[in-house]
Amino acid sequence: MLTRFREMWRKRSRREEIYSRPAFWNDKADSHAGSAASMFINPTLNEYYQREQFAFFDTALGNVTGHRILDVGCGTGRVSRHLAERGAIVSAFDFAEKAIEIARQESGAHRIDYSVASVSDVELKDESHNEIVVLGCLTLACNTAEDFVHVLKKLHAALNPGGKLVLIEPFHQGFLHRVLRLSKSEAIALIQKNGFEVFAVQEMHFWPLRLCLTLGETPAWITRTLYPAGEAILRMSPKVLGLGDYKGIAARRLP
Ligand SMILES: C[S@@+](CC[C@H](N)C(=O)[O-])C[C@H]1O[C@@H](n2cnc3c(N)ncnc32)[C@H](O)[C@@H]1O
């Protein structure tokens, strides 16, 4: 446990450098199995997280049958597959080629159009998508608020007018930030300033518990006992405290 904590601390202290490179994500995809290849090392926690993330996407997107949806920073393709199962026509990209290799292997029957690309320089056709989803990529891919605005403009152009952009990202200014240092309210303000109307915001994944439950090989029963308590605290706490690690933000492109 102590070794794991030291390893986590070492990575956190160099996180801007490590997390923004494909090598880290290729290595993670190569060395971890199942959900841990693009999520945390605790599979039981990942199950809870995935259920909540998919619920946020499903509520924000509504019926997606026949819709063209882009999954940005798709990792091993779990969100892409979920949307394809719901009837969407999904294209997806990630800059980690190993993750894309796994996504292709695991998505056999789904006919998802995967490619290797970075969100910083990918070229997207104007008004080519009904919806765009992003889970945990922009706070790694963007170093500054200017980078974030650059990506927002690109995604805005790639959406049909009225199309939805649904993000689930760990927006933080302080200790919990990944690469991008941006609070939830700053992120929302930039999204609104760049041609979107925000229609849903949700605090997700109570962060104090997230830190504890991702330190080591936590037995499933511990996660199952503690997780509901953490979520109850999150639901009862004032939103302004920002106790969610991830922030779900759903926006609609203004014409
Ligand atoms: C936390 S993982 C999430 C993966 C996936 N969205 C999921 O939820 O399972 C973040 C992903 O973002 C990708 N990523 C980071 N920076 C990127 C960039 N500049 N362009 C494309 N993908 C990027 C990583 O390779 C990684 O697969």
PDB file of C-alpha atoms in Angstrom, residues 38-154:
ATOM      1  CA  SER A  38      -8.342   3.423 -19.258  1.00  0.00           C
ATOM      2  CA  MET A  39      -9.844   3.941 -15.784  1.00  0.00           C
ATOM      3  CA  PHE A  40      -8.685   3.368 -12.207  1.00  0.00           C
ATOM      4  CA  ILE A  41      -7.108   0.183 -10.822  1.00  0.00           C
ATOM      5  CA  ASN A  42     -10.168  -0.640  -8.700  1.00  0.00           C
ATOM      6  CA  PRO A  43     -12.612  -2.599 -10.944  1.00  0.00           C
ATOM      7  CA  THR A  44     -15.507  -2.358  -8.471  1.00  0.00           C
ATOM      8  CA  LEU A  45     -15.149   1.425  -8.308  1.00  0.00           C
ATOM      9  CA  ASN A  46     -14.932   1.530 -12.106  1.00  0.00           C
ATOM     10  CA  GLU A  47     -18.269  -0.318 -12.317  1.00  0.00           C
ATOM     11  CA  TYR A  48     -19.948   2.318 -10.121  1.00  0.00           C
ATOM     12  CA  TYR A  49     -18.318   5.165 -12.048  1.00  0.00           C
ATOM     13  CA  GLN A  50     -19.246   3.741 -15.411  1.00  0.00           C
ATOM     14  CA  ARG A  51     -22.894   3.336 -14.398  1.00  0.00           C
ATOM     15  CA  GLU A  52     -23.076   7.000 -13.341  1.00  0.00           C
ATOM     16  CA  GLN A  53     -21.163   8.276 -16.356  1.00  0.00           C
ATOM     17  CA  PHE A  54     -23.393   6.385 -18.793  1.00  0.00           C
ATOM     18  CA  ALA A  55     -26.492   7.622 -16.923  1.00  0.00           C
ATOM     19  CA  PHE A  56     -25.296  11.228 -17.293  1.00  0.00           C
ATOM     20  CA  PHE A  57     -24.611  10.747 -21.021  1.00  0.00           C
ATOM     21  CA  ASP A  58     -27.945   8.969 -21.591  1.00  0.00           C
ATOM     22  CA  THR A  59     -29.977  11.668 -19.842  1.00  0.00           C
ATOM     23  CA  ALA A  60     -28.152  14.530 -21.542  1.00  0.00           C
ATOM     24  CA  LEU A  61     -28.189  12.976 -25.028  1.00  0.00           C
ATOM     25  CA  GLY A  62     -31.690  11.470 -25.023  1.00  0.00           C
ATOM     26  CA  ASN A  63     -32.532   9.221 -27.972  1.00  0.00           C
ATOM     27  CA  VAL A  64     -29.422   8.770 -30.131  1.00  0.00           C
ATOM     28  CA  THR A  65     -30.724   6.271 -32.665  1.00  0.00           C
ATOM     29  CA  GLY A  66     -29.185   7.082 -36.057  1.00  0.00           C
ATOM     30  CA  HIS A  67     -27.266  10.084 -34.649  1.00  0.00           C
ATOM     31  CA  ARG A  68     -23.662  10.690 -35.688  1.00  0.00           C
ATOM     32  CA  ILE A  69     -21.655  10.936 -32.451  1.00  0.00           C
ATOM     33  CA  LEU A  70     -17.959  11.659 -32.003  1.00  0.00           C
ATOM     34  CA  ASP A  71     -16.156  10.266 -28.910  1.00  0.00           C
ATOM     35  CA  VAL A  72     -13.050  12.403 -28.245  1.00  0.00           C
ATOM     36  CA  GLY A  73     -10.180  10.682 -26.376  1.00  0.00           C
ATOM     37  CA  CYS A  74     -12.095   7.398 -26.492  1.00  0.00           C
ATOM     38  CA  GLY A  75      -9.395   5.252 -24.817  1.00  0.00           C
ATOM     39  CA  THR A  76     -10.315   1.584 -25.166  1.00  0.00           C
ATOM     40  CA  GLY A  77     -13.766   2.522 -26.435  1.00  0.00           C
ATOM     41  CA  ARG A  78     -16.136   1.832 -23.548  1.00  0.00           C
ATOM     42  CA  VAL A  79     -18.246   4.985 -24.127  1.00  0.00           C
ATOM     43  CA  SER A  80     -18.195   4.450 -27.905  1.00  0.00           C
ATOM     44  CA  ARG A  81     -19.519   0.908 -27.511  1.00  0.00           C
ATOM     45  CA  HIS A  82     -22.247   2.053 -25.125  1.00  0.00           C
ATOM     46  CA  LEU A  83     -23.441   4.684 -27.612  1.00  0.00           C
ATOM     47  CA  ALA A  84     -23.270   2.244 -30.536  1.00  0.00           C
ATOM     48  CA  GLU A  85     -25.365  -0.218 -28.508  1.00  0.00           C
ATOM     49  CA  ARG A  86     -27.925   2.576 -28.112  1.00  0.00           C
ATOM     50  CA  GLY A  87     -28.156   2.912 -31.905  1.00  0.00           C
ATOM     51  CA  ALA A  88     -25.726   5.779 -32.635  1.00  0.00           C
ATOM     52  CA  ILE A  89     -23.299   5.880 -35.579  1.00  0.00           C
ATOM     53  CA  VAL A  90     -20.057   6.400 -33.683  1.00  0.00           C
ATOM     54  CA  SER A  91     -16.670   7.684 -34.737  1.00  0.00           C
ATOM     55  CA  ALA A  92     -13.931   8.009 -32.132  1.00  0.00           C
ATOM     56  CA  PHE A  93     -10.292   8.902 -31.763  1.00  0.00           C
ATOM     57  CA  ASP A  94      -7.489   8.854 -29.218  1.00  0.00           C
ATOM     58  CA  PHE A  95      -3.808   9.729 -29.445  1.00  0.00           C
ATOM     59  CA  ALA A  96      -2.737   6.445 -27.775  1.00  0.00           C
ATOM     60  CA  GLU A  97      -2.478   3.867 -30.543  1.00  0.00           C
ATOM     61  CA  LYS A  98      -2.403   0.923 -28.113  1.00  0.00           C
ATOM     62  CA  ALA A  99      -5.748   2.056 -26.657  1.00  0.00           C
ATOM     63  CA  ILE A 100      -7.194   2.279 -30.173  1.00  0.00           C
ATOM     64  CA  GLU A 101      -5.869  -1.206 -30.971  1.00  0.00           C
ATOM     65  CA  ILE A 102      -7.743  -2.587 -27.934  1.00  0.00           C
ATOM     66  CA  ALA A 103     -10.838  -0.521 -28.785  1.00  0.00           C
ATOM     67  CA  ARG A 104     -10.888  -2.074 -32.269  1.00  0.00           C
ATOM     68  CA  GLN A 105     -10.435  -5.603 -30.885  1.00  0.00           C
ATOM     69  CA  GLU A 106     -13.206  -5.157 -28.315  1.00  0.00           C
ATOM     70  CA  SER A 107     -15.708  -3.468 -30.603  1.00  0.00           C
ATOM     71  CA  GLY A 108     -15.906  -6.213 -33.268  1.00  0.00           C
ATOM     72  CA  ALA A 109     -19.657  -6.225 -33.848  1.00  0.00           C
ATOM     73  CA  HIS A 110     -20.213  -2.490 -33.375  1.00  0.00           C
ATOM     74  CA  ARG A 111     -18.788  -0.990 -36.603  1.00  0.00           C
ATOM     75  CA  ILE A 112     -17.262   2.009 -34.813  1.00  0.00           C
ATOM     76  CA  ASP A 113     -14.922   4.167 -36.892  1.00  0.00           C
ATOM     77  CA  TYR A 114     -11.776   4.447 -34.707  1.00  0.00           C
ATOM     78  CA  SER A 115      -8.678   6.481 -35.530  1.00  0.00           C
ATOM     79  CA  VAL A 116      -5.424   7.573 -33.888  1.00  0.00           C
ATOM     80  CA  ALA A 117      -5.309  11.367 -33.579  1.00  0.00           C
ATOM     81  CA  SER A 118      -4.687  14.127 -31.076  1.00  0.00           C
ATOM     82  CA  VAL A 119      -7.495  16.538 -30.257  1.00  0.00           C
ATOM     83  CA  SER A 120      -4.996  19.405 -30.563  1.00  0.00           C
ATOM     84  CA  ASP A 121      -4.454  18.923 -34.296  1.00  0.00           C
ATOM     85  CA  VAL A 122      -7.233  16.619 -35.513  1.00  0.00           C
ATOM     86  CA  GLU A 123      -9.199  18.013 -38.472  1.00  0.00           C
ATOM     87  CA  LEU A 124     -12.956  17.656 -38.189  1.00  0.00           C
ATOM     88  CA  LYS A 125     -15.483  18.380 -40.903  1.00  0.00           C
ATOM     89  CA  ASP A 126     -17.786  21.331 -40.210  1.00  0.00           C
ATOM     90  CA  GLU A 127     -21.265  20.417 -38.966  1.00  0.00           C
ATOM     91  CA  SER A 128     -20.561  16.700 -39.280  1.00  0.00           C
ATOM     92  CA  HIS A 129     -21.923  15.458 -35.928  1.00  0.00           C
ATOM     93  CA  ASN A 130     -25.191  15.503 -34.014  1.00  0.00           C
ATOM     94  CA  GLU A 131     -23.396  15.099 -30.703  1.00  0.00           C
ATOM     95  CA  ILE A 132     -19.874  15.040 -29.290  1.00  0.00           C
ATOM     96  CA  VAL A 133     -18.919  13.323 -26.037  1.00  0.00           C
ATOM     97  CA  VAL A 134     -15.679  13.594 -24.073  1.00  0.00           C
ATOM     98  CA  LEU A 135     -14.803  11.681 -20.910  1.00  0.00           C
ATOM     99  CA  GLY A 136     -11.614  12.610 -19.107  1.00  0.00           C
ATOM    100  CA  CYS A 137      -9.586  13.774 -22.113  1.00  0.00           C
ATOM    101  CA  LEU A 138      -9.685  17.586 -22.298  1.00  0.00           C
ATOM    102  CA  THR A 139      -8.226  18.137 -18.826  1.00  0.00           C
ATOM    103  CA  LEU A 140      -5.228  16.083 -20.011  1.00  0.00           C
ATOM    104  CA  ALA A 141      -4.982  17.389 -23.565  1.00  0.00           C
ATOM    105  CA  CYS A 142      -5.152  21.098 -22.661  1.00  0.00           C
ATOM    106  CA  ASN A 143      -2.407  22.861 -20.734  1.00  0.00           C
ATOM    107  CA  THR A 144      -4.090  26.234 -20.483  1.00  0.00           C
ATOM    108  CA  ALA A 145      -7.490  27.900 -20.735  1.00  0.00           C
ATOM    109  CA  GLU A 146      -6.423  29.086 -24.226  1.00  0.00           C
ATOM    110  CA  ASP A 147      -5.869  25.461 -25.319  1.00  0.00           C
ATOM    111  CA  PHE A 148      -9.313  24.601 -23.935  1.00  0.00           C
ATOM    112  CA  VAL A 149     -10.918  27.419 -25.944  1.00  0.00           C
ATOM    113  CA  HIS A 150      -9.061  26.280 -29.075  1.00  0.00           C
ATOM    114  CA  VAL A 151     -10.571  22.775 -28.677  1.00  0.00           C
ATOM    115  CA  LEU A 152     -14.033  24.153 -27.831  1.00  0.00           C
ATOM    116  CA  LYS A 153     -14.049  26.164 -31.073  1.00  0.00           C
ATOM    117  CA  LYS A 154     -13.064  23.097 -33.072  1.00  0.00           C
TER     118      LYS A 154
END
